[in-house]
Tab-separated table of N, CA and C and ligand atoms in Angstrom:
chain	number	residue	atom	x	y	z
A	1	MET	N	132.158	90.986	85.674
A	1	MET	CA	131.946	92.244	84.948
A	1	MET	C	130.688	92.161	84.072
A	2	ALA	N	130.567	91.036	83.353
A	2	ALA	CA	129.396	90.855	82.496
A	2	ALA	C	128.122	90.843	83.336
A	3	ALA	N	128.238	90.211	84.507
A	3	ALA	CA	127.067	90.135	85.388
A	3	ALA	C	126.652	91.518	85.856
A	4	LEU	N	127.668	92.324	86.199
A	4	LEU	CA	127.394	93.689	86.637
A	4	LEU	C	126.675	94.462	85.536
A	5	LEU	N	127.209	94.338	84.333
A	5	LEU	CA	126.646	95.029	83.184
A	5	LEU	C	125.197	94.609	82.951
A	6	LEU	N	124.983	93.307	83.042
A	6	LEU	CA	123.656	92.759	82.795
A	6	LEU	C	122.652	93.278	83.818
A	7	SER	N	123.077	93.287	85.090
A	7	SER	CA	122.125	93.748	86.098
A	7	SER	C	121.849	95.238	85.957
A	8	ALA	N	122.868	95.976	85.516
A	8	ALA	CA	122.651	97.405	85.261
A	8	ALA	C	121.610	97.572	84.152
A	9	LEU	N	121.735	96.735	83.113
A	9	LEU	CA	120.785	96.778	81.991
A	9	LEU	C	119.376	96.438	82.447
A	10	LEU	N	119.294	95.386	83.282
A	10	LEU	CA	117.988	94.972	83.810
A	10	LEU	C	117.319	96.120	84.554
A	11	LEU	N	118.110	96.783	85.407
A	11	LEU	CA	117.585	97.893	86.187
A	11	LEU	C	117.121	99.024	85.277
A	12	ALA	N	117.957	99.336	84.287
A	12	ALA	CA	117.638	100.438	83.383
A	12	ALA	C	116.340	100.158	82.628
A	13	SER	N	116.181	98.927	82.165
A	13	SER	CA	114.982	98.624	81.383
A	13	SER	C	113.728	98.630	82.250
A	14	ALA	N	113.893	98.285	83.547
A	14	ALA	CA	112.738	98.327	84.441
A	14	ALA	C	112.312	99.770	84.689
A	15	ALA	N	113.295	100.683	84.665
A	15	ALA	CA	112.993	102.081	84.965
A	15	ALA	C	112.299	102.783	83.796
A	16	VAL	N	112.558	102.336	82.567
A	16	VAL	CA	111.985	103.000	81.405
A	16	VAL	C	110.670	102.308	81.026
A	17	ALA	N	109.593	102.776	81.610
A	17	ALA	CA	108.284	102.228	81.253
A	17	ALA	C	107.763	103.004	80.055
A	18	SER	N	107.022	102.332	79.191
A	18	SER	CA	106.558	103.040	78.005
A	18	SER	C	105.337	103.891	78.347
A	19	ALA	N	105.138	104.943	77.562
A	19	ALA	CA	104.018	105.858	77.807
A	19	ALA	C	102.701	105.152	77.494
A	20	TYR	N	101.671	105.566	78.200
A	20	TYR	CA	100.367	104.927	78.064
A	20	TYR	C	99.327	105.988	77.719
A	21	GLN	N	98.369	105.631	76.857
A	21	GLN	CA	97.287	106.574	76.549
A	21	GLN	C	96.029	106.185	77.307
A	22	PHE	N	95.530	107.102	78.105
A	22	PHE	CA	94.322	106.873	78.893
A	22	PHE	C	93.107	107.435	78.174
A	23	GLU	N	92.012	106.673	78.171
A	23	GLU	CA	90.746	107.163	77.633
A	23	GLU	C	89.992	107.837	78.778
A	24	VAL	N	89.874	109.135	78.725
A	24	VAL	CA	89.208	109.861	79.814
A	24	VAL	C	87.736	109.445	79.881
A	25	GLY	N	87.313	108.966	81.060
A	25	GLY	CA	85.935	108.510	81.223
A	25	GLY	C	85.654	107.163	80.585
A	26	ASP	N	86.692	106.453	80.182
A	26	ASP	CA	86.548	105.156	79.496
A	26	ASP	C	85.566	105.254	78.327
A	27	GLU	N	84.577	104.338	78.247
A	27	GLU	CA	83.678	104.316	77.072
A	27	GLU	C	82.801	105.570	77.009
A	28	THR	N	82.527	106.141	78.169
A	28	THR	CA	81.627	107.302	78.210
A	28	THR	C	82.233	108.530	77.545
A	29	GLY	N	83.526	108.664	77.657
A	29	GLY	CA	84.175	109.837	77.089
A	29	GLY	C	83.994	111.071	77.958
A	30	TRP	N	84.198	112.221	77.342
A	30	TRP	CA	84.168	113.515	78.053
A	30	TRP	C	82.824	114.156	77.761
A	31	ILE	N	81.852	113.937	78.665
A	31	ILE	CA	80.501	114.451	78.435
A	31	ILE	C	79.972	115.177	79.667
A	32	LYS	N	78.928	115.954	79.436
A	32	LYS	CA	78.262	116.625	80.549
A	32	LYS	C	77.563	115.570	81.393
A	33	PRO	N	77.857	115.502	82.700
A	33	PRO	CA	77.207	114.493	83.537
A	33	PRO	C	75.688	114.702	83.581
A	34	THR	N	74.961	113.599	83.598
A	34	THR	CA	73.501	113.685	83.678
A	34	THR	C	73.034	113.748	85.121
A	35	GLY	N	73.930	113.416	86.048
A	35	GLY	CA	73.549	113.369	87.453
A	35	GLY	C	73.272	111.942	87.907
A	36	LYS	N	73.227	111.014	86.943
A	36	LYS	CA	72.937	109.621	87.299
A	36	LYS	C	74.201	108.763	87.337
A	37	GLU	N	75.346	109.392	87.060
A	37	GLU	CA	76.589	108.625	87.033
A	37	GLU	C	76.919	108.074	88.411
A	38	ARG	N	77.522	106.908	88.409
A	38	ARG	CA	77.974	106.344	89.679
A	38	ARG	C	79.401	106.793	89.982
A	39	HIS	N	80.101	107.268	88.951
A	39	HIS	CA	81.485	107.685	89.167
A	39	HIS	C	81.749	109.041	88.526
A	40	SER	N	82.523	109.849	89.228
A	40	SER	CA	82.918	111.138	88.669
A	40	SER	C	84.206	110.949	87.858
A	41	TYR	N	84.594	112.015	87.146
A	41	TYR	CA	85.864	111.943	86.420
A	41	TYR	C	87.025	111.776	87.394
A	42	ASN	N	86.896	112.353	88.583
A	42	ASN	CA	87.978	112.183	89.553
A	42	ASN	C	87.990	110.770	90.146
A	43	ASP	N	86.834	110.110	90.192
A	43	ASP	CA	86.837	108.683	90.566
A	43	ASP	C	87.601	107.890	89.507
A	44	TRP	N	87.346	108.251	88.258
A	44	TRP	CA	88.056	107.590	87.157
A	44	TRP	C	89.565	107.786	87.314
A	45	ALA	N	89.961	109.033	87.602
A	45	ALA	CA	91.393	109.336	87.743
A	45	ALA	C	92.005	108.571	88.912
A	46	ALA	N	91.218	108.413	89.985
A	46	ALA	CA	91.744	107.748	91.181
A	46	ALA	C	92.048	106.282	90.922
A	47	GLN	N	91.446	105.706	89.889
A	47	GLN	CA	91.690	104.297	89.575
A	47	GLN	C	92.918	104.104	88.694
A	48	ASN	N	93.547	105.202	88.312
A	48	ASN	CA	94.676	105.105	87.402
A	48	ASN	C	95.934	105.721	88.004
A	49	ARG	N	97.079	105.321	87.449
A	49	ARG	CA	98.358	105.905	87.844
A	49	ARG	C	98.929	106.588	86.624
A	50	PHE	N	99.217	107.863	86.759
A	50	PHE	CA	99.699	108.629	85.610
A	50	PHE	C	101.184	108.932	85.762
A	51	HIS	N	101.912	108.730	84.685
A	51	HIS	CA	103.345	108.991	84.680
A	51	HIS	C	103.674	110.003	83.586
A	52	ILE	N	104.831	110.637	83.727
A	52	ILE	CA	105.271	111.611	82.719
A	52	ILE	C	105.280	110.932	81.346
A	53	HIS	N	104.812	111.672	80.342
A	53	HIS	CA	104.734	111.242	78.934
A	53	HIS	C	103.517	110.360	78.637
A	54	ASP	N	102.764	109.970	79.654
A	54	ASP	CA	101.471	109.346	79.368
A	54	ASP	C	100.591	110.409	78.715
A	55	THR	N	99.559	109.948	78.001
A	55	THR	CA	98.657	110.910	77.360
A	55	THR	C	97.219	110.651	77.795
A	56	LEU	N	96.429	111.725	77.774
A	56	LEU	CA	94.998	111.635	78.050
A	56	LEU	C	94.282	111.835	76.727
A	57	HIS	N	93.373	110.908	76.388
A	57	HIS	CA	92.559	111.100	75.191
A	57	HIS	C	91.157	111.518	75.619
A	58	PHE	N	90.793	112.744	75.261
A	58	PHE	CA	89.445	113.253	75.535
A	58	PHE	C	88.625	113.068	74.264
A	59	LYS	N	87.470	112.402	74.389
A	59	LYS	CA	86.562	112.236	73.250
A	59	LYS	C	85.254	112.942	73.590
A	60	TYR	N	84.822	113.855	72.728
A	60	TYR	CA	83.653	114.667	73.067
A	60	TYR	C	82.992	115.190	71.797
A	61	ALA	N	81.746	115.660	71.937
A	61	ALA	CA	81.024	116.271	70.820
A	61	ALA	C	80.326	117.523	71.336
A	62	LYS	N	80.344	118.588	70.554
A	62	LYS	CA	79.743	119.872	70.957
A	62	LYS	C	80.194	120.253	72.359
A	63	ASP	N	81.460	120.105	72.612
A	63	ASP	CA	81.993	120.391	73.938
A	63	ASP	C	83.437	120.836	73.760
A	64	SER	N	84.146	121.015	74.851
A	64	SER	CA	85.544	121.406	74.758
A	64	SER	C	86.288	120.963	76.011
A	65	VAL	N	87.596	121.047	75.935
A	65	VAL	CA	88.452	120.712	77.065
A	65	VAL	C	89.325	121.920	77.342
A	66	MET	N	89.360	122.339	78.595
A	66	MET	CA	90.257	123.428	78.981
A	66	MET	C	91.187	122.947	80.065
A	67	GLU	N	92.468	123.233	79.883
A	67	GLU	CA	93.388	123.070	81.002
A	67	GLU	C	93.398	124.408	81.726
A	68	VAL	N	93.196	124.359	83.041
A	68	VAL	CA	93.092	125.600	83.816
A	68	VAL	C	93.941	125.516	85.084
A	69	SER	N	94.051	126.650	85.778
A	69	SER	CA	94.752	126.681	87.066
A	69	SER	C	93.893	126.000	88.130
A	70	SER	N	94.496	125.697	89.271
A	70	SER	CA	93.716	125.061	90.338
A	70	SER	C	92.597	125.987	90.802
A	71	ALA	N	92.863	127.296	90.854
A	71	ALA	CA	91.838	128.251	91.300
A	71	ALA	C	90.663	128.261	90.314
A	72	ASP	N	90.972	128.280	89.014
A	72	ASP	CA	89.899	128.297	88.014
A	72	ASP	C	89.155	126.961	87.977
A	73	TYR	N	89.864	125.873	88.305
A	73	TYR	CA	89.206	124.567	88.424
A	73	TYR	C	88.155	124.621	89.530
A	74	LEU	N	88.562	125.149	90.684
A	74	LEU	CA	87.671	125.151	91.851
A	74	LEU	C	86.424	125.989	91.607
A	75	THR	N	86.577	127.100	90.877
A	75	THR	CA	85.426	127.987	90.656
A	75	THR	C	84.783	127.758	89.295
A	76	CYS	N	85.281	126.773	88.528
A	76	CYS	CA	84.762	126.524	87.173
A	76	CYS	C	84.831	127.781	86.307
A	77	ASN	N	85.925	128.505	86.445
A	77	ASN	CA	86.078	129.736	85.679
A	77	ASN	C	86.720	129.435	84.323
A	78	THR	N	85.952	129.690	83.257
A	78	THR	CA	86.422	129.340	81.903
A	78	THR	C	87.067	130.526	81.192
A	79	SER	N	87.274	131.650	81.918
A	79	SER	CA	87.725	132.840	81.187
A	79	SER	C	89.233	132.929	80.980
A	80	ASN	N	90.045	132.140	81.689
A	80	ASN	CA	91.499	132.192	81.449
A	80	ASN	C	92.123	130.811	81.301
A	81	PRO	N	91.735	130.054	80.300
A	81	PRO	CA	92.346	128.715	80.179
A	81	PRO	C	93.827	128.790	79.860
A	82	ILE	N	94.579	127.828	80.379
A	82	ILE	CA	95.995	127.679	80.012
A	82	ILE	C	96.045	127.139	78.579
A	83	ALA	N	95.113	126.244	78.262
A	83	ALA	CA	95.001	125.698	76.912
A	83	ALA	C	93.536	125.354	76.672
A	84	LYS	N	93.109	125.470	75.411
A	84	LYS	CA	91.725	125.134	75.078
A	84	LYS	C	91.692	124.256	73.828
A	85	PHE	N	90.898	123.203	73.888
A	85	PHE	CA	90.781	122.271	72.754
A	85	PHE	C	89.306	122.071	72.465
A	86	GLU	N	88.932	122.056	71.172
A	86	GLU	CA	87.504	121.907	70.856
A	86	GLU	C	87.282	121.162	69.549
A	87	HIS	N	88.162	120.251	69.232
A	87	HIS	CA	88.029	119.550	67.947
A	87	HIS	C	87.440	118.156	68.074
A	88	GLY	N	86.953	117.808	69.266
A	88	GLY	CA	86.234	116.544	69.406
A	88	GLY	C	87.087	115.367	69.813
A	89	SER	N	88.392	115.487	69.589
A	89	SER	CA	89.288	114.395	69.961
A	89	SER	C	90.630	115.022	70.304
A	90	THR	N	90.967	114.981	71.577
A	90	THR	CA	92.176	115.671	72.024
A	90	THR	C	93.091	114.707	72.751
A	91	VAL	N	94.325	114.664	72.308
A	91	VAL	CA	95.334	113.872	73.007
A	91	VAL	C	96.265	114.852	73.716
A	92	TYR	N	96.269	114.782	75.026
A	92	TYR	CA	97.039	115.722	75.833
A	92	TYR	C	98.176	114.985	76.515
A	93	GLU	N	99.402	115.444	76.295
A	93	GLU	CA	100.548	114.776	76.931
A	93	GLU	C	100.832	115.370	78.305
A	94	LEU	N	100.959	114.483	79.291
A	94	LEU	CA	101.302	114.892	80.656
A	94	LEU	C	102.814	115.028	80.723
A	95	SER	N	103.288	116.262	80.619
A	95	SER	CA	104.708	116.491	80.351
A	95	SER	C	105.568	116.676	81.587
A	96	ARG	N	104.926	116.757	82.764
A	96	ARG	CA	105.709	117.005	83.987
A	96	ARG	C	105.004	116.332	85.156
A	97	PRO	N	105.712	116.133	86.270
A	97	PRO	CA	105.009	115.609	87.444
A	97	PRO	C	104.150	116.697	88.074
A	98	GLY	N	103.201	116.307	88.895
A	98	GLY	CA	102.358	117.280	89.584
A	98	GLY	C	100.922	117.204	89.126
A	99	PHE	N	100.184	118.273	89.390
A	99	PHE	CA	98.755	118.272	89.132
A	99	PHE	C	98.402	118.972	87.818
A	100	PHE	N	97.414	118.403	87.119
A	100	PHE	CA	96.830	119.017	85.922
A	100	PHE	C	95.331	119.143	86.168
A	101	TYR	N	94.773	120.273	85.771
A	101	TYR	CA	93.353	120.541	86.012
A	101	TYR	C	92.647	120.752	84.681
A	102	PHE	N	91.555	120.020	84.473
A	102	PHE	CA	90.794	120.143	83.231
A	102	PHE	C	89.325	120.403	83.556
A	103	ILE	N	88.716	121.274	82.772
A	103	ILE	CA	87.279	121.505	82.898
A	103	ILE	C	86.673	121.590	81.494
A	104	SER	N	85.370	121.409	81.411
A	104	SER	CA	84.681	121.662	80.145
A	104	SER	C	84.540	123.162	79.975
A	105	GLY	N	84.661	123.619	78.741
A	105	GLY	CA	84.491	125.043	78.474
A	105	GLY	C	83.042	125.436	78.218
A	106	GLN	N	82.132	124.449	78.155
A	106	GLN	CA	80.720	124.748	77.891
A	106	GLN	C	80.065	125.310	79.152
A	107	PRO	N	79.214	126.338	78.984
A	107	PRO	CA	78.580	126.941	80.158
A	107	PRO	C	77.855	125.893	81.006
A	108	GLY	N	78.162	125.862	82.290
A	108	GLY	CA	77.449	124.994	83.228
A	108	GLY	C	77.980	123.582	83.351
A	109	HIS	N	78.715	123.106	82.363
A	109	HIS	CA	79.134	121.695	82.388
A	109	HIS	C	80.076	121.385	83.555
A	110	CYS	N	81.009	122.287	83.805
A	110	CYS	CA	81.980	122.059	84.889
A	110	CYS	C	81.271	121.944	86.231
A	111	LYS	N	80.336	122.871	86.455
A	111	LYS	CA	79.598	122.849	87.736
A	111	LYS	C	78.832	121.535	87.918
A	112	LEU	N	78.429	120.920	86.807
A	112	LEU	CA	77.720	119.640	86.896
A	112	LEU	C	78.676	118.463	87.104
A	113	GLY	N	79.966	118.751	87.056
A	113	GLY	CA	80.924	117.695	87.350
A	113	GLY	C	81.814	117.289	86.186
A	114	GLN	N	81.762	118.047	85.083
A	114	GLN	CA	82.639	117.707	83.964
A	114	GLN	C	83.987	118.385	84.179
A	115	ARG	N	84.709	117.871	85.137
A	115	ARG	CA	86.038	118.390	85.443
A	115	ARG	C	86.890	117.280	86.025
A	116	LEU	N	88.186	117.465	85.913
A	116	LEU	CA	89.109	116.366	86.191
A	116	LEU	C	90.434	116.890	86.728
A	117	ILE	N	90.891	116.250	87.796
A	117	ILE	CA	92.250	116.521	88.293
A	117	ILE	C	93.092	115.280	88.060
A	118	VAL	N	94.239	115.471	87.449
A	118	VAL	CA	95.157	114.355	87.230
A	118	VAL	C	96.457	114.667	87.947
A	119	ARG	N	96.909	113.703	88.724
A	119	ARG	CA	98.191	113.862	89.390
A	119	ARG	C	99.205	112.951	88.738
A	120	VAL	N	100.261	113.538	88.231
A	120	VAL	CA	101.303	112.758	87.563
A	120	VAL	C	102.407	112.464	88.574
A	121	MET	N	102.753	111.174	88.672
A	121	MET	CA	103.765	110.719	89.607
A	121	MET	C	105.106	111.359	89.304
A	122	HIS	N	105.845	111.651	90.371
A	122	HIS	CA	107.238	112.032	90.179
A	122	HIS	C	108.011	110.772	89.792
A	123	PRO	N	109.008	110.890	88.906
A	123	PRO	CA	109.751	109.695	88.477
A	123	PRO	C	110.326	108.891	89.638
A	124	LEU	N	110.690	109.549	90.745
A	124	LEU	CA	111.285	108.819	91.869
A	124	LEU	C	110.250	108.328	92.860
A	125	GLN	N	108.973	108.603	92.560
A	125	GLN	CA	107.931	108.280	93.528
A	125	GLN	C	107.379	106.887	93.272
A	126	PRO	N	107.305	106.046	94.318
A	126	PRO	CA	106.675	104.743	94.107
A	126	PRO	C	105.198	104.924	93.787
A	127	ASP	N	104.596	103.939	93.152
A	127	ASP	CA	103.201	104.056	92.724
A	127	ASP	C	102.230	103.876	93.882
A	128	LEU	N	102.226	104.835	94.779
A	128	LEU	CA	101.278	104.799	95.885
A	128	LEU	C	99.939	105.331	95.397
A	129	PRO	N	98.859	105.010	96.109
A	129	PRO	CA	97.571	105.589	95.720
A	129	PRO	C	97.692	107.103	95.743
A	130	PRO	N	97.055	107.789	94.793
A	130	PRO	CA	97.178	109.242	94.751
A	130	PRO	C	96.599	109.874	96.016
A	131	ALA	N	97.279	110.885	96.515
A	131	ALA	CA	96.748	111.618	97.662
A	131	ALA	C	95.545	112.422	97.198
A	132	SER	N	94.722	112.846	98.131
A	132	SER	CA	93.563	113.635	97.725
A	132	SER	C	94.046	114.947	97.125
A	133	ALA	N	93.245	115.488	96.256
A	133	ALA	CA	93.628	116.687	95.523
A	133	ALA	C	93.787	117.861	96.488
A	134	PRO	N	94.656	118.784	96.148
A	134	PRO	CA	94.843	119.945	97.014
A	134	PRO	C	93.586	120.819	96.989
A	135	THR	N	93.314	121.506	98.075
A	135	THR	CA	92.130	122.353	98.121
A	135	THR	C	92.449	123.756	97.636
A	136	GLY	N	93.700	124.099	97.524
A	136	GLY	CA	94.040	125.421	97.029
A	136	GLY	C	95.517	125.475	96.708
A	137	GLY	N	95.941	126.558	96.079
A	137	GLY	CA	97.355	126.713	95.759
A	137	GLY	C	97.790	125.721	94.710
A	138	ASP	N	99.027	125.836	94.304
A	138	ASP	CA	99.495	124.977	93.222
A	138	ASP	C	100.660	124.107	93.666
A	139	SER	N	100.954	124.104	94.957
A	139	SER	CA	102.133	123.383	95.424
A	139	SER	C	101.843	121.895	95.426
A	140	GLY	N	102.401	121.197	94.427
A	140	GLY	CA	102.126	119.776	94.313
A	140	GLY	C	102.905	118.920	95.284
A	141	TRP	N	104.019	119.391	95.837
A	141	TRP	CA	104.966	118.449	96.449
A	141	TRP	C	105.463	118.825	97.832
A	142	PRO	N	104.560	119.140	98.756
A	142	PRO	CA	105.075	119.415	100.103
A	142	PRO	C	105.684	118.168	100.729
A	143	GLU	N	105.208	117.000	100.320
A	143	GLU	CA	105.653	115.754	100.946
A	143	GLU	C	106.788	115.117	100.158
A	144	PHE	N	107.324	115.853	99.195
A	144	PHE	CA	108.240	115.233	98.246
A	144	PHE	C	109.484	114.628	98.890
A	145	SER	N	110.136	115.388	99.808
A	145	SER	CA	111.454	114.952	100.254
A	145	SER	C	111.400	113.591	100.956
A	146	SER	N	110.391	113.362	101.807
A	146	SER	CA	110.345	112.079	102.500
A	146	SER	C	110.024	110.951	101.530
A	147	THR	N	109.125	111.221	100.560
A	147	THR	CA	108.790	110.213	99.555
A	147	THR	C	110.027	109.861	98.734
A	148	ALA	N	110.799	110.890	98.387
A	148	ALA	CA	111.992	110.667	97.564
A	148	ALA	C	112.993	109.806	98.319
A	149	LYS	N	113.163	110.094	99.617
A	149	LYS	CA	114.115	109.311	100.409
A	149	LYS	C	113.696	107.838	100.421
A	150	LEU	N	112.413	107.618	100.640
A	150	LEU	CA	111.885	106.255	100.663
A	150	LEU	C	112.184	105.541	99.366
A	151	SER	N	111.931	106.221	98.229
A	151	SER	CA	112.083	105.530	96.955
A	151	SER	C	113.554	105.335	96.616
A	152	VAL	N	114.412	106.207	97.106
A	152	VAL	CA	115.847	105.998	96.897
A	152	VAL	C	116.272	104.738	97.636
A	153	VAL	N	115.770	104.555	98.848
A	153	VAL	CA	116.068	103.347	99.614
A	153	VAL	C	115.575	102.118	98.854
A	154	SER	N	114.327	102.168	98.370
A	154	SER	CA	113.803	100.982	97.686
A	154	SER	C	114.540	100.741	96.370
A	155	TYR	N	115.054	101.815	95.768
A	155	TYR	CA	115.846	101.662	94.552
A	155	TYR	C	117.110	100.852	94.849
A	156	PHE	N	117.776	101.192	95.956
A	156	PHE	CA	119.001	100.471	96.284
A	156	PHE	C	118.722	99.035	96.707
A	157	VAL	N	117.608	98.833	97.378
A	157	VAL	CA	117.224	97.466	97.722
A	157	VAL	C	117.011	96.669	96.434
A	158	ALA	N	116.307	97.253	95.472
A	158	ALA	CA	116.056	96.584	94.193
A	158	ALA	C	117.370	96.312	93.464
A	159	ALA	N	118.286	97.275	93.508
A	159	ALA	CA	119.572	97.125	92.844
A	159	ALA	C	120.355	95.969	93.476
A	160	PHE	N	120.309	95.902	94.800
A	160	PHE	CA	121.032	94.846	95.505
A	160	PHE	C	120.454	93.473	95.151
A	161	VAL	N	119.134	93.381	95.129
A	161	VAL	CA	118.477	92.111	94.800
A	161	VAL	C	118.835	91.697	93.375
A	162	ALA	N	118.814	92.662	92.458
A	162	ALA	CA	119.139	92.345	91.062
A	162	ALA	C	120.569	91.834	90.945
A	163	LEU	N	121.471	92.491	91.657
A	163	LEU	CA	122.875	92.065	91.651
A	163	LEU	C	123.024	90.659	92.204
A	164	ALA	N	122.379	90.423	93.355
A	164	ALA	CA	122.486	89.125	94.016
A	164	ALA	C	121.967	88.022	93.097
A	165	VAL	N	120.826	88.259	92.468
A	165	VAL	CA	120.233	87.258	91.575
A	165	VAL	C	121.159	86.999	90.393
A	166	THR	N	121.740	88.081	89.852
A	166	THR	CA	122.617	87.934	88.696
A	166	THR	C	123.845	87.107	89.052
A	167	PHE	N	124.434	87.402	90.212
A	167	PHE	CA	125.608	86.637	90.632
A	167	PHE	C	125.243	85.166	90.846
A	168	TRP	N	124.092	84.949	91.438
A	168	TRP	CA	123.636	83.585	91.719
A	168	TRP	C	123.436	82.823	90.415
A	169	LEU	N	122.940	83.510	89.385
A	169	LEU	CA	122.673	82.871	88.101
A	169	LEU	C	123.942	82.599	87.311
A	170	PHE	N	124.907	83.513	87.380
A	170	PHE	CA	125.996	83.460	86.416
A	170	PHE	C	127.344	83.050	86.996
A	171	LEU	N	127.444	82.981	88.336
A	171	LEU	CA	128.764	82.663	88.891
A	171	LEU	C	128.773	81.316	89.601
R	1	LIG	C1	87.237	134.449	86.265
R	1	LIG	O1	88.585	134.912	86.297
R	1	LIG	C2	88.723	136.238	85.839
R	1	LIG	C3	90.210	136.559	85.774
R	1	LIG	O2	90.919	136.016	86.853
R	1	LIG	C4	87.978	137.175	86.755
R	1	LIG	O3	88.113	138.520	86.314
R	1	LIG	C5	86.502	136.784	86.753
R	1	LIG	O4	85.810	137.583	87.673
R	1	LIG	C6	86.345	135.333	87.119
R	1	LIG	N1	84.954	134.948	86.927
R	1	LIG	C7	84.249	134.328	87.862
R	1	LIG	C8	82.851	133.990	87.479
R	1	LIG	O5	84.713	134.055	88.963
């Protein structure tokens, strides 16, 4: 019984990862691209894995951050932001799985590449490399059901291994 309890605890603690704060653009921060960059903001995003409750820290000067729809992201349309921040230091919490779209609110900056798509993992989704961003629409999860089935299987495999190890250690 104690072993069962312990392995349940082990599993639970593995599932609760702590939130992480990402520095958008690393040392460069959130700036208008000069055209000489070797990496775009989306290259930066592709190197990271984002989970619910992680935060994005945008650091900028004489600029702004807008969260926008996918359509407004694609056209760099700054006229209907979902949210707008312009205080130079913005911490944005990724509160749900799926896609988040950010652009600069300064005229011309988005078209030069100051824009970012972040895909937040579904809690049941294994940390696979992010799929390429959608070209339109807002449907984040057409592939969800098969991914979910896979991760449920791997969850049970992990649970079985944890149980087996616990029994081996304690009995
Ligand atoms: C931006 O979006 C608004 C509202 O959807 C629209 O009226 C406007 O024409 C768009 N601007 C551009 C430049 O596409």
